[in-house]
């Protein structure tokens, strides 16, 4: 039985390319494994926690000549409130290096936002054979990746929860400014 399970796992990891999915594997402060579809990732970054600034009720960091809003993924998944999604000096994800912030940058419509995670584990690609329903908001489903139960994040849902105006664009910004 064990040999058959290993063979099935290996077959699912080496399935046809058209059925394979790429994703970034991340971990929150409770060591929950999560996946973000690779097509939703613009860049993977690390920032010193001292670089975080406040812009109203939003945590931001200066990034490539722009202001990058930050959304604390673990806080949003835990609390489901906007305030939980805003990392500050006192609410950064725990564990790992306390001096570094691990950020998955998402871009849409010429704007970017940073998804703060506790740790970026790996970039992986495999066939998703087994799925189970989500057990909390902003998670699409759960599956097994690299032998570990992993939640697939609803990236747009997390962003809407943490920064409701992100997808509205830059409607209030004067042209040329």
XYZ file of C-alpha atoms in Angstrom:
177
model
C 0.000 0.000 0.000
C 2.828 2.411 0.894
C 4.619 1.712 -2.399
C 1.403 2.384 -4.329
C 0.869 5.677 -2.446
C 4.440 6.741 -3.210
C 4.001 5.835 -6.889
C 0.737 7.818 -7.065
C 2.351 10.820 -5.367
C 5.295 10.695 -7.776
C 2.934 10.374 -10.748
C 0.948 13.419 -9.595
C 4.157 15.436 -9.264
C 5.292 14.487 -12.772
C 1.960 14.729 -14.600
C 1.465 16.342 -17.997
C 2.601 19.961 -18.274
C -0.872 21.210 -19.259
C -2.262 20.018 -15.901
C 0.601 21.328 -13.784
C 0.188 24.507 -11.778
C 2.915 26.808 -10.504
C 2.694 28.517 -7.136
C 4.686 30.194 -4.405
C 4.579 28.334 -1.114
C 4.477 30.540 1.978
C 3.967 30.066 5.683
C 2.193 32.180 8.285
C 3.183 32.733 11.913
C 1.232 29.621 12.980
C 3.254 27.524 10.469
C 0.231 27.011 8.196
C 1.340 26.332 4.616
C -0.332 28.392 1.924
C 0.032 28.660 -1.839
C -0.277 31.682 -4.090
C -0.734 31.000 -7.816
C 2.456 31.971 -9.649
C 0.509 34.034 -12.196
C -0.559 36.311 -9.295
C 3.050 37.034 -8.269
C 4.986 39.953 -9.724
C 8.015 39.670 -7.396
C 9.226 38.179 -4.140
C 10.849 40.719 -1.853
C 12.310 41.156 1.633
C 12.191 44.481 3.442
C 13.679 45.515 6.759
C 10.870 46.046 9.265
C 12.342 49.486 10.021
C 11.418 50.516 6.443
C 7.687 50.274 7.193
C 5.919 53.610 7.306
C 2.318 54.625 7.956
C 0.099 56.385 5.453
C -3.159 57.067 7.277
C -4.350 53.656 8.491
C -2.258 51.798 5.879
C 1.225 50.339 6.379
C 3.454 51.039 3.379
C 7.057 50.757 2.236
C 8.950 52.737 -0.405
C 9.453 50.392 -3.335
C 10.998 51.069 -6.750
C 10.189 54.780 -6.629
C 6.591 54.193 -5.515
C 4.637 53.637 -2.311
C 3.783 49.959 -1.832
C 0.779 49.289 0.449
C 1.182 46.204 2.651
C -1.423 43.618 3.669
C -0.689 41.204 6.541
C -1.976 37.855 5.225
C -1.910 36.024 8.570
C -3.726 38.888 10.293
C -6.506 38.906 7.707
C -6.918 35.145 7.788
C -6.994 35.164 11.585
C -9.266 38.107 12.203
C -10.982 38.877 8.934
C -10.845 42.614 9.666
C -9.186 45.461 7.823
C -7.166 46.470 10.899
C -5.740 42.946 11.189
C -4.416 43.294 7.648
C -2.263 46.297 8.390
C 1.166 45.336 9.666
C 2.768 47.837 12.009
C 5.825 47.691 14.218
C 3.808 45.819 16.850
C 1.840 43.466 14.592
C 4.350 42.114 12.100
C 4.270 38.379 11.498
C 6.174 36.575 14.242
C 8.927 34.018 13.759
C 11.711 33.823 11.224
C 13.952 36.858 11.087
C 12.374 39.659 13.118
C 14.323 42.220 11.067
C 13.000 41.120 7.684
C 9.545 41.277 6.186
C 8.816 38.617 3.533
C 6.548 40.095 0.870
C 4.844 38.664 -2.192
C 4.230 41.576 -4.583
C 1.004 41.476 -6.611
C 0.468 43.881 -9.536
C -2.759 44.817 -11.293
C -3.639 47.742 -13.543
C -0.282 49.463 -13.083
C -0.512 49.298 -9.273
C 1.201 46.969 -6.828
C 0.487 45.757 -3.299
C 2.576 43.631 -0.947
C 1.242 40.518 0.751
C 3.217 40.118 3.982
C 3.859 36.500 4.985
C 5.948 34.998 7.753
C 8.201 33.071 5.389
C 8.516 32.330 1.676
C 9.206 28.595 1.492
C 9.560 27.626 -2.152
C 8.365 27.970 -5.714
C 6.782 24.721 -6.839
C 4.915 23.182 -9.745
C 2.754 20.097 -9.670
C -0.576 18.580 -10.598
C -3.301 19.326 -8.069
C -5.055 15.985 -7.754
C -6.755 16.175 -4.372
C -8.745 19.202 -3.165
C -10.931 19.823 -0.154
C -13.219 22.744 0.578
C -11.945 25.892 2.236
C -12.413 26.182 5.971
C -12.031 29.965 6.254
C -12.538 33.181 4.301
C -10.030 34.177 1.614
C -8.979 30.566 1.018
C -10.148 28.887 -2.205
C -9.435 25.238 -1.269
C -6.889 22.996 0.426
C -4.700 20.363 -1.213
C -1.503 18.403 -0.632
C 1.688 19.910 -2.053
C 5.110 18.375 -1.457
C 3.559 16.061 1.123
C 1.990 18.858 3.203
C -1.588 20.087 3.489
C -1.615 23.524 1.869
C -4.296 26.209 1.594
C -4.693 27.997 -1.755
C -5.201 31.692 -1.067
C -7.832 33.887 -2.705
C -5.382 36.681 -3.487
C -7.946 39.189 -4.752
C -10.187 38.486 -1.737
C -7.303 39.130 0.666
C -6.432 42.359 -1.117
C -10.050 43.562 -1.033
C -10.209 42.768 2.688
C -6.945 44.553 3.459
C -7.178 47.476 1.007
C -10.750 47.860 -0.315
C -9.769 50.650 -2.723
C -6.898 48.824 -4.439
C -8.896 47.587 -7.420
C -10.612 50.981 -7.806
C -7.395 52.305 -9.356
C -6.134 55.838 -9.026
C -9.446 57.635 -9.593
C -8.667 60.519 -7.211
C -5.140 61.252 -8.451
C -4.841 64.258 -10.810
C -3.266 63.535 -14.210
C 0.451 64.270 -14.373
C 0.898 64.068 -10.600
